[in-house]
Coordinates of C-alpha atoms in Angstrom, one line a residue:
M1 CA -13.1 -18.6 -8.3
S2 CA -10.5 -20.6 -10.3
S3 CA -12.2 -19.5 -13.6
E4 CA -12.3 -15.9 -12.3
I5 CA -8.6 -16.0 -12.1
V6 CA -7.8 -17.7 -15.6
R7 CA -10.3 -15.2 -16.9
N8 CA -8.3 -12.5 -15.2
I9 CA -5.0 -13.9 -15.4
R10 CA -3.6 -11.2 -17.6
V11 CA -4.8 -8.6 -14.8
Y12 CA -3.3 -10.7 -12.1
W13 CA -0.1 -10.7 -13.9
L14 CA -0.1 -6.9 -14.1
A15 CA -0.8 -6.7 -10.5
F16 CA 1.8 -9.2 -9.4
I17 CA 4.5 -6.9 -11.5
V18 CA 3.4 -4.0 -10.4
Y19 CA 3.1 -5.0 -6.5
W20 CA 6.6 -5.7 -6.6
G21 CA 7.0 -2.3 -5.6
I22 CA 4.9 -2.9 -2.8
V23 CA 7.2 -5.7 -1.7
L24 CA 9.9 -2.9 -1.6
F25 CA 7.2 -0.8 0.6
G26 CA 7.3 -3.7 3.1
Y27 CA 10.8 -4.8 3.2
D28 CA 12.0 -1.2 3.6
T29 CA 9.2 -0.6 6.4
G30 CA 10.8 -3.4 8.4
I31 CA 14.2 -3.8 7.5
G32 CA 15.6 -0.6 9.4
G33 CA 14.3 -1.3 12.8
G34 CA 15.9 -4.7 12.8
V35 CA 19.3 -3.8 11.3
V36 CA 19.6 -0.7 14.0
S37 CA 18.9 -3.1 16.9
M38 CA 21.8 -5.3 15.8
A39 CA 24.9 -5.1 18.5
Y40 CA 27.6 -4.4 15.6
F41 CA 25.7 -2.0 14.0
K42 CA 25.8 0.1 17.3
E43 CA 29.2 -0.8 18.3
H44 CA 30.4 0.7 14.7
F45 CA 28.3 3.9 14.5
G46 CA 28.7 4.7 18.5
L47 CA 25.4 4.1 19.6
L48 CA 27.4 2.4 22.7
N49 CA 28.5 3.9 26.2
P50 CA 32.4 3.7 27.2
D51 CA 31.3 0.8 29.3
G52 CA 30.1 -1.2 26.4
T53 CA 26.2 -0.8 27.5
A54 CA 23.6 0.6 25.3
N55 CA 23.0 4.4 24.8
T56 CA 19.3 4.3 25.2
E57 CA 19.2 7.8 23.9
K58 CA 21.7 7.7 20.9
A59 CA 19.8 4.5 20.0
N60 CA 16.6 5.4 20.2
A61 CA 17.6 8.6 18.0
V62 CA 19.4 6.7 15.1
S63 CA 16.5 4.1 15.0
S64 CA 13.9 6.4 14.6
N65 CA 16.1 8.7 12.3
V66 CA 17.1 5.6 10.2
V67 CA 12.9 4.6 9.8
S68 CA 11.7 8.0 9.5
V69 CA 13.6 9.5 7.1
L70 CA 12.4 7.1 4.5
Q71 CA 8.7 8.4 5.1
A72 CA 10.0 12.0 4.6
G73 CA 11.3 10.9 1.2
A74 CA 8.1 8.9 0.6
L75 CA 5.7 11.8 1.5
V76 CA 7.7 14.1 -1.4
G77 CA 7.6 10.8 -3.8
A78 CA 3.8 10.5 -3.2
L79 CA 3.2 14.3 -4.0
V80 CA 5.4 14.8 -6.7
S81 CA 3.9 11.5 -8.6
A82 CA 0.6 13.0 -9.3
P83 CA 1.4 15.4 -12.1
V84 CA 4.2 12.8 -13.5
S85 CA 1.5 10.1 -13.2
S86 CA -1.1 12.2 -15.1
A87 CA 1.2 13.7 -18.0
Y88 CA 3.4 10.3 -18.5
G89 CA 1.4 7.5 -17.2
R90 CA 1.2 4.6 -14.8
K91 CA 3.8 2.5 -16.1
Y92 CA 6.6 4.8 -17.0
T93 CA 6.3 6.7 -14.2
L94 CA 6.7 3.3 -12.1
F95 CA 9.8 2.6 -13.8
G96 CA 11.1 6.2 -13.3
F97 CA 10.7 6.2 -9.7
T98 CA 12.3 2.8 -9.4
V99 CA 15.6 4.0 -10.6
F100 CA 15.7 6.4 -7.9
F101 CA 15.1 3.7 -5.4
C102 CA 17.8 1.5 -6.5
I103 CA 19.7 4.8 -6.4
G104 CA 18.9 5.1 -2.7
A105 CA 19.5 1.3 -2.2
I106 CA 23.1 1.3 -3.6
L107 CA 23.7 4.6 -0.9
Q108 CA 22.7 2.5 1.9
T109 CA 24.6 -1.0 1.0
V110 CA 27.9 1.5 0.5
A111 CA 27.8 3.1 4.0
G112 CA 30.7 2.1 6.9
G113 CA 34.1 2.8 6.9
S114 CA 34.9 5.9 5.8
R115 CA 31.6 6.5 4.8
S116 CA 29.4 7.8 8.0
I117 CA 26.0 6.8 8.8
S118 CA 25.0 9.9 6.7
Y119 CA 24.9 7.7 3.8
I120 CA 22.4 5.4 5.3
Y121 CA 20.4 8.6 6.0
A122 CA 20.5 10.0 2.2
G123 CA 20.0 6.5 0.8
R124 CA 17.0 6.0 2.8
V125 CA 15.5 9.7 1.6
L126 CA 16.1 8.5 -1.8
A127 CA 14.5 5.1 -1.5
G128 CA 11.6 6.7 0.3
F129 CA 11.0 9.0 -2.6
G130 CA 11.0 6.0 -4.9
I131 CA 8.7 4.0 -2.7
G132 CA 6.4 7.2 -1.9
A133 CA 5.6 7.4 -5.9
I134 CA 5.4 3.6 -6.1
S135 CA 2.7 3.2 -3.3
A136 CA 0.8 5.9 -4.7
V137 CA 0.9 4.9 -8.6
A138 CA 0.7 1.1 -8.1
P139 CA -3.1 0.7 -6.5
A140 CA -4.3 3.5 -8.8
F141 CA -2.8 1.3 -11.9
V142 CA -4.0 -1.7 -10.4
A143 CA -7.5 -0.5 -9.9
E144 CA -7.5 1.1 -13.2
C145 CA -7.3 -2.2 -14.9
C146 CA -9.3 -4.6 -12.7
P147 CA -13.1 -5.8 -13.7
K148 CA -15.1 -4.6 -10.9
N149 CA -16.3 -8.1 -9.7
S150 CA -12.7 -9.0 -8.9
R151 CA -11.3 -5.4 -8.1
G152 CA -11.3 -6.1 -4.3
R153 CA -9.4 -9.3 -4.5
I154 CA -7.0 -8.0 -6.9
T155 CA -6.5 -4.5 -5.3
G156 CA -6.2 -6.5 -2.3
L157 CA -3.0 -8.3 -3.2
F158 CA -1.6 -4.7 -2.4
Q159 CA -1.6 -5.6 1.3
I160 CA -0.1 -9.0 0.7
M161 CA 3.0 -8.0 -1.0
V162 CA 3.5 -5.5 1.9
A163 CA 3.3 -8.1 4.1
V164 CA 5.3 -10.2 2.3
G165 CA 8.3 -7.4 2.1
V166 CA 8.0 -6.9 6.0
M167 CA 8.1 -11.1 6.6
I168 CA 11.2 -11.2 4.2
S169 CA 12.7 -8.5 6.0
Y170 CA 12.3 -9.8 9.7
F171 CA 13.8 -12.8 8.1
I172 CA 17.0 -11.4 6.8
N173 CA 17.4 -9.6 10.1
L174 CA 17.3 -12.9 11.7
G175 CA 19.6 -14.6 9.6
V176 CA 21.9 -12.0 9.9
G177 CA 21.7 -11.7 13.9
L178 CA 22.1 -15.6 14.1
H179 CA 25.0 -16.0 11.5
I180 CA 27.2 -12.3 11.2
K181 CA 27.9 -11.1 14.3
S182 CA 30.3 -8.2 13.1
G183 CA 31.6 -6.4 10.0
P184 CA 29.4 -4.2 7.8
N185 CA 27.7 -7.4 5.8
V186 CA 25.4 -6.6 9.2
W187 CA 23.4 -3.8 7.4
R188 CA 25.0 -4.4 3.5
I189 CA 23.0 -7.8 3.4
P190 CA 19.6 -6.3 4.2
F191 CA 20.1 -3.2 2.6
G192 CA 21.7 -4.9 -0.6
L193 CA 18.5 -7.1 -1.1
Q194 CA 16.5 -4.3 -1.9
L195 CA 17.7 -4.5 -5.3
V196 CA 16.3 -7.8 -5.9
P197 CA 12.5 -6.8 -5.9
A198 CA 13.5 -3.5 -7.5
G199 CA 15.0 -5.5 -10.3
I200 CA 11.9 -7.5 -11.0
L201 CA 9.9 -4.6 -11.2
A202 CA 11.9 -2.8 -13.5
F203 CA 12.0 -5.6 -16.0
G204 CA 8.4 -7.0 -15.4
L205 CA 7.0 -3.6 -16.7
L206 CA 8.4 -4.3 -19.7
T207 CA 6.1 -6.9 -19.8
I208 CA 2.5 -5.0 -19.3
K209 CA 0.3 -2.8 -20.8
E210 CA -0.6 0.9 -20.1
S211 CA -3.8 1.6 -18.3
P212 CA -7.0 1.9 -20.5
R213 CA -8.5 4.2 -18.4
W214 CA -5.5 6.6 -18.2
L215 CA -5.2 6.3 -22.2
A216 CA -9.0 7.0 -22.6
S217 CA -8.5 10.3 -20.1
K218 CA -5.8 11.2 -22.8
G219 CA -7.7 11.0 -25.9
R220 CA -6.4 7.9 -27.0
T221 CA -9.8 5.9 -27.3
E222 CA -8.6 2.9 -29.9
E223 CA -5.6 2.2 -27.7
A224 CA -7.4 2.3 -24.8
L225 CA -10.1 -0.3 -26.0
R226 CA -7.5 -2.4 -27.3
N227 CA -5.3 -2.8 -24.0
L228 CA -8.9 -3.1 -22.2
A229 CA -9.4 -5.8 -24.7
Y230 CA -6.6 -7.4 -24.0
L231 CA -6.7 -7.5 -20.6
R232 CA -10.4 -9.2 -20.6
K233 CA -8.8 -11.9 -23.2
T234 CA -11.5 -10.7 -25.4
S235 CA -12.0 -9.1 -28.9
T236 CA -12.4 -5.1 -29.4
D237 CA -16.1 -6.0 -30.9
E238 CA -17.0 -8.1 -27.7
E239 CA -19.9 -6.2 -26.4
N240 CA -19.0 -6.2 -23.0
T241 CA -15.9 -4.9 -23.3
R242 CA -17.3 -2.3 -25.5
A243 CA -20.3 -1.4 -22.8
E244 CA -17.1 -1.2 -20.4
M245 CA -15.2 1.2 -22.6
A246 CA -18.5 3.1 -23.1
E247 CA -18.8 3.8 -19.4
I248 CA -15.3 4.5 -18.7
E249 CA -15.9 7.1 -21.7
A250 CA -19.1 8.3 -20.2
A251 CA -17.5 9.1 -16.8
I252 CA -14.6 11.0 -18.7
E253 CA -16.6 12.8 -20.8
E254 CA -19.1 13.8 -17.7
E255 CA -15.8 15.0 -15.6
R256 CA -14.6 17.3 -18.6
E257 CA -17.9 18.9 -19.2
A258 CA -18.7 19.5 -15.5
R259 CA -15.0 20.8 -14.7
K260 CA -14.0 22.5 -17.9
G261 CA -11.7 25.6 -16.9
L262 CA -11.4 24.4 -13.2
G263 CA -7.7 23.3 -13.2
L264 CA -6.4 21.8 -10.2
R265 CA -9.3 22.8 -8.2
E266 CA -11.3 20.6 -9.7
A267 CA -9.4 17.6 -7.8
F268 CA -10.4 19.0 -4.6
L269 CA -13.3 21.6 -5.3
G270 CA -15.2 19.4 -7.8
K271 CA -18.4 18.4 -7.1
G272 CA -18.5 15.3 -4.7
N273 CA -15.1 15.3 -4.7
F274 CA -14.0 16.9 -1.3
I275 CA -15.6 14.5 0.4
R276 CA -13.5 11.8 -1.1
F277 CA -10.3 13.4 -0.2
V278 CA -11.4 13.8 3.3
I279 CA -12.1 9.8 3.4
A280 CA -8.7 9.1 1.9
V281 CA -6.8 11.3 4.2
V282 CA -8.7 10.2 7.5
I283 CA -8.9 6.6 6.7
F284 CA -4.8 6.6 6.8
I285 CA -4.2 8.7 9.5
L286 CA -6.5 6.1 11.5
Q287 CA -4.7 3.3 10.1
Q288 CA -1.0 4.8 11.0
W289 CA -2.2 5.4 14.8
G290 CA -3.9 2.0 15.3
G291 CA -0.6 0.6 16.3
Q292 CA 0.3 -2.0 13.5
N293 CA 3.0 0.1 11.9
S294 CA 4.5 0.8 15.2
V295 CA 4.7 -3.1 15.6
N296 CA 6.1 -3.1 11.8
Y297 CA 8.8 -1.1 12.2
Y298 CA 10.1 -1.8 15.4
A299 CA 8.8 -5.4 16.1
P300 CA 12.1 -6.8 17.9
Q301 CA 11.9 -3.8 20.3
I302 CA 8.2 -4.4 20.7
F303 CA 8.7 -8.0 21.5
E304 CA 11.3 -7.2 23.8
S305 CA 9.2 -4.9 25.8
I306 CA 7.1 -7.9 26.6
G307 CA 9.5 -10.3 27.5
Y308 CA 11.5 -11.4 24.4
T309 CA 14.9 -10.8 25.5
G310 CA 18.4 -11.0 23.4
T311 CA 18.5 -10.9 19.6
R312 CA 17.6 -14.2 18.7
N313 CA 14.3 -14.3 20.7
S314 CA 13.1 -11.1 19.7
L315 CA 13.8 -11.6 16.1
L316 CA 12.8 -15.1 15.7
A317 CA 8.8 -13.7 17.2
S318 CA 9.2 -10.8 14.9
G319 CA 9.9 -13.3 11.8
I320 CA 6.8 -15.3 13.1
Y321 CA 4.7 -12.4 13.7
G322 CA 5.3 -11.7 9.8
V323 CA 4.0 -15.6 8.8
V324 CA 1.0 -14.9 10.5
K325 CA 0.5 -11.4 9.1
V326 CA 1.1 -13.0 5.3
V327 CA -1.3 -16.0 5.5
A328 CA -4.1 -13.8 7.3
T329 CA -3.9 -11.2 4.9
A330 CA -4.0 -13.7 1.8
L331 CA -6.8 -15.7 3.7
F332 CA -8.8 -12.7 3.8
V333 CA -7.9 -11.1 0.4
F334 CA -9.0 -14.1 -1.7
F335 CA -11.7 -15.5 0.1
M336 CA -13.5 -13.0 2.0
V337 CA -12.8 -9.3 0.8
D338 CA -15.5 -9.3 -2.3
S339 CA -18.0 -11.1 0.0
L340 CA -18.1 -9.5 3.2
G341 CA -17.8 -5.8 2.3
R342 CA -15.7 -3.2 3.1
K343 CA -17.7 -1.6 5.9
M344 CA -18.2 -4.7 8.0
S345 CA -14.5 -5.6 7.6
L346 CA -13.8 -2.9 8.6
F347 CA -15.6 -2.5 11.9
I348 CA -14.8 -6.2 12.7
S349 CA -11.1 -5.9 12.4
S350 CA -11.1 -2.5 14.6
V351 CA -13.1 -3.9 17.3
G352 CA -11.0 -7.3 17.7
M353 CA -7.7 -5.2 17.2
G354 CA -9.0 -2.9 20.2
T355 CA -10.0 -5.8 22.5
L356 CA -6.5 -7.6 22.1
F357 CA -4.5 -4.4 22.7
F358 CA -6.6 -3.7 25.6
I359 CA -5.6 -7.6 26.8
I360 CA -2.0 -6.7 26.0
G361 CA -1.9 -3.8 28.0
A362 CA -3.6 -5.6 30.9
L363 CA -1.1 -8.4 30.9
L364 CA 1.8 -6.1 30.8
K365 CA 0.9 -4.3 33.9
T366 CA 0.1 -7.1 35.9
H367 CA 2.7 -9.3 34.7
P368 CA 5.5 -7.2 33.8
P369 CA 8.7 -9.4 32.6
P370 CA 11.6 -10.0 34.7
K371 CA 14.8 -8.7 33.1
D372 CA 17.4 -10.6 31.4
A373 CA 15.4 -14.1 31.7
A374 CA 16.5 -16.9 29.4
T375 CA 13.0 -17.9 28.0
P376 CA 9.9 -16.0 27.9
P377 CA 7.7 -16.5 30.6
P378 CA 4.3 -17.8 30.1
A379 CA 2.5 -14.3 30.2
S380 CA 4.8 -12.8 27.6
K381 CA 4.1 -15.7 25.4
A382 CA 0.8 -15.3 25.9
M383 CA 0.9 -11.0 25.0
A384 CA 3.2 -12.7 22.0
A385 CA 0.0 -14.9 21.1
M386 CA -2.2 -11.7 21.4
L387 CA -0.2 -9.9 18.8
Y388 CA -0.3 -12.8 16.5
I389 CA -4.4 -12.9 17.0
Y390 CA -4.2 -9.2 16.6
V391 CA -2.5 -9.0 13.1
C392 CA -4.9 -11.4 12.0
F393 CA -7.3 -9.3 12.9
Y394 CA -5.6 -6.4 11.2
S395 CA -5.2 -8.2 8.2
M396 CA -9.0 -8.8 7.6
G397 CA -9.7 -5.2 7.7
W398 CA -7.3 -2.2 8.4
G399 CA -4.3 -3.8 6.8
P400 CA -5.7 -4.0 3.1
L401 CA -8.9 -2.4 2.8
P402 CA -7.9 1.5 3.0
W403 CA -5.8 1.1 -0.2
V404 CA -8.9 -0.7 -1.6
Y405 CA -11.2 1.7 -0.6
V406 CA -9.2 4.5 -1.8
S407 CA -8.5 2.9 -5.1
D408 CA -12.2 2.4 -5.6
I409 CA -13.9 6.0 -4.8
F410 CA -12.0 8.5 -6.9
P411 CA -12.8 9.2 -10.8
T412 CA -10.1 8.6 -13.5
R413 CA -9.5 12.2 -14.3
T414 CA -8.7 12.8 -10.4
R415 CA -7.7 9.2 -9.3
H416 CA -4.0 10.1 -9.5
Y417 CA -4.6 13.2 -7.2
G418 CA -6.7 11.3 -4.9
L419 CA -4.3 8.5 -4.3
S420 CA -1.5 10.9 -4.2
A421 CA -3.0 12.8 -1.2
A422 CA -4.1 9.7 0.5
S423 CA -0.4 7.9 0.2
A424 CA 0.6 11.3 1.1
S425 CA -1.4 11.2 4.3
Q426 CA -0.1 7.9 5.0
W427 CA 3.5 8.5 4.7
L428 CA 3.1 12.0 6.8
F429 CA 1.7 10.1 9.6
N430 CA 3.9 7.3 9.1
F431 CA 6.6 9.4 9.8
C432 CA 5.4 11.0 12.9
L433 CA 4.7 7.7 14.3
S434 CA 7.8 6.1 13.6
K435 CA 9.5 9.1 14.6
V436 CA 8.1 8.9 18.4
T437 CA 7.4 5.1 19.0
P438 CA 10.9 4.3 20.3
D439 CA 10.3 7.0 22.8
L440 CA 6.9 5.6 23.5
V441 CA 7.9 2.3 23.9
S442 CA 10.3 3.2 26.9
A443 CA 8.3 6.1 28.0
L444 CA 4.8 4.7 28.3
G445 CA 5.4 0.8 29.0
Y446 CA 2.1 -0.8 28.9
K447 CA -0.1 2.1 28.3
I448 CA 0.8 2.4 24.4
F449 CA -0.9 -0.7 24.0
L450 CA -4.3 1.0 26.0
M451 CA -3.7 4.1 23.9
F452 CA -4.0 2.3 20.5
A453 CA -6.6 0.2 22.1
T454 CA -8.7 3.3 22.6
I455 CA -7.9 4.8 19.1
N456 CA -8.7 1.1 17.5
I457 CA -12.7 1.1 19.0
G458 CA -13.4 5.0 19.8
A459 CA -12.1 6.5 16.3
M460 CA -11.7 3.5 14.0
A461 CA -14.6 1.4 14.4
T462 CA -16.7 4.4 14.6
F463 CA -15.4 5.6 11.1
S464 CA -16.1 2.6 9.5
L465 CA -19.6 2.4 10.1
L466 CA -19.9 6.1 8.4
I467 CA -18.2 5.4 4.9
P468 CA -20.3 4.6 1.9
E469 CA -20.2 0.4 0.8
T470 CA -18.3 0.2 -2.5
K471 CA -18.2 -3.3 -2.5
G472 CA -19.5 -4.7 -6.4
R473 CA -19.6 -1.4 -7.5
S474 CA -17.8 -0.3 -10.6
L475 CA -15.2 2.7 -10.4
E476 CA -17.2 4.9 -12.5
E477 CA -20.5 4.3 -10.1
M478 CA -18.5 6.0 -7.4
D479 CA -19.7 9.6 -9.1
V480 CA -23.4 8.5 -8.4
I481 CA -22.5 7.3 -4.8
F482 CA -20.7 10.5 -4.0
G483 CA -23.3 12.7 -6.1
S484 CA -21.3 14.0 -8.7
V485 CA -23.7 12.8 -11.2
S486 CA -27.1 11.7 -11.1
A487 CA -28.1 7.9 -11.6
D488 CA -30.4 8.6 -14.4
Q489 CA -27.4 11.2 -16.2
R490 CA -25.2 8.3 -16.0
R491 CA -27.4 6.2 -17.8
A492 CA -28.2 8.5 -20.7
D493 CA -24.5 9.0 -20.9
I494 CA -24.0 5.6 -21.0
A495 CA -26.3 5.0 -23.3
R496 CA -25.2 8.3 -25.7
Q497 CA -21.4 6.5 -25.6
E498 CA -23.0 3.3 -26.7
R499 CA -24.5 4.7 -29.7
V500 CA -21.1 6.4 -30.8
L501 CA -18.8 3.2 -30.1
D502 CA -21.3 1.1 -32.2
H503 CA -21.4 3.7 -34.9
E504 CA -17.9 3.8 -35.3
N505 CA -17.7 -0.2 -35.5
E506 CA -20.3 0.2 -38.5
T507 CA -18.2 3.2 -39.8
T508 CA -15.5 0.4 -39.6
S509 CA -16.9 -2.4 -41.0
E510 CA -18.3 -0.7 -43.7
R511 CA -14.5 0.6 -44.8
S512 CA -13.0 -3.0 -44.3
V513 CA -15.3 -4.3 -47.0
D514 CA -14.9 -1.4 -49.3
N515 CA -10.9 -2.3 -49.3
K516 CA -11.4 -5.8 -49.5
V517 CA -14.1 -5.2 -52.9

C-alpha cells in the first residue's frame, strides 16, 4: 500500500485539502448540540424556568433549531452547487462557497449581548449553505481525480474527515464545559474555531489543479491531459495516462452523442441514469434514519438518556465516542474498503448496527438508569460500550460507503447533478431527523433504539444486497453496469479515441521535428 500512496501522493494531497471542507461538515454537525446543552447558554438565551430548572420544551425547540437550520441551508447549497460547479469547475466553486461559510461562522461567533440568538440562526443558515455545496462538490472532485484501483480508499477519506470534525467538536465542547462556566466564550470559542479549517481549505485550494474530467467535459482536452499526467506523476506521452484519457474522452463523447438536445432532462431521464438517482437518494435516506446522526448531533443528550448525567460525564462519553469513530473509520478506509467490496461491507455494517441497537434498547428497558447518580451504573456503562461497538460497525459500511458509492456510479457529464441530488437528499432527511430527535429521545426513551434497529436490519441490510458492486471498476465502466451503453460499444469507442490521441501525438511530434530543423 505504501508504494500506491507514493505513486498517488498528489491525489492524496488534493483529497486532504478538499476534505478540510468535510472537517467543517463534521465539526458543524457535532458542535451545535453540545453548545446548546451548556448551562450558561441556556441561562443567557432564556431556556430556564423562573426557579432555575431547565425548560425542556424550550430547550428542545432551540436545540433542534440550532442544529436543523444548518441542514436547511445545506439543502439549498447542495442544489445550487450543481449548475455553479458545472459552469465554473470544482476548484473555484469550493472556494466561493467557503467564503459563504466564513460569513456564517462570524455571525454565529458574534451572537450574544445585544445580538440575540437570531444571529446564531442566521449564521447557521449561511454556514449550512456553504457546507451543503462543499459536501456535494468535494466527493465529485476527488472521485474524478482518483485512479480506479485506489478510488474507494481515497474517496473514503471523506468519512474520516467527517469523523475528525465531529471528534474535535466533542472535545472542544468538553474543554469549554470544564473550564469556562459562564460568559459568551461558552459559544464564541466553539463557533469561532470553525474559521480554522475554513482557512486551511481556502488557502490549500491554491495549491491543487482542476479536475481533468471536468476540463475534458468542457472541451479543454490538452489541459485535461496535462492535469491527469500531473496527478499520476507521469508524462503526457505515457501509455497508461493516454489510455485513461481516451476512456474519459470516449465516455464524454458517448454521453454527448446519445443525449444531444436533451438539456437538464438527461441528468434524470437519460438512458441508465434514473436508477442511479434512485439509488443515490435512497442510500442517504437510509443512512440518516439508521440512527448514527441522531447520536452525532445530540451525543451529550443521548449519553445522558442512558445514565451519563452531568455535563462532564456526558461530554466525556461523547468525546470517547468521537475517538472510536475516527479510529474505526480510518482502519476500514485504509485496509478494507477496496478488498471487502461495497455490497458486503454495507450488509455487515447494517446487521451489526441493528443487533447492537436492539441490545441497547433491551438494556435500557430492563435496567433504566437512576436519576442524578454520581457515577454511571454498570448497565449504563454496558450501553455506552454497545454504542462504541455500534460506531465501529457504522464506520465499516454506512459511514464512508454511501459517499464512495454515489461518487462511483454517475457519468462525468451528470456527476455534479447526481452528487447534488444525493447531497440534497442527505441534508433534507438530516434536517427532518435533527428537528425531531430531541423530542423522540424525550418521548420514546428506549423505543428509539428499537426503531433504529428495525430500520438497520429490515431496510438497510436488504438494500445492500440489491445494489450492484462497483469495487475495482472505473467511473467510465459504470455506464456499462447501468445499461447506458453496451460493453462492445464502449470498447470500440475507446479504441477510436486512442487512435485519435495517437494521431494528435504523431502530428505534434512531426511539428516539433520541423521546428528543430
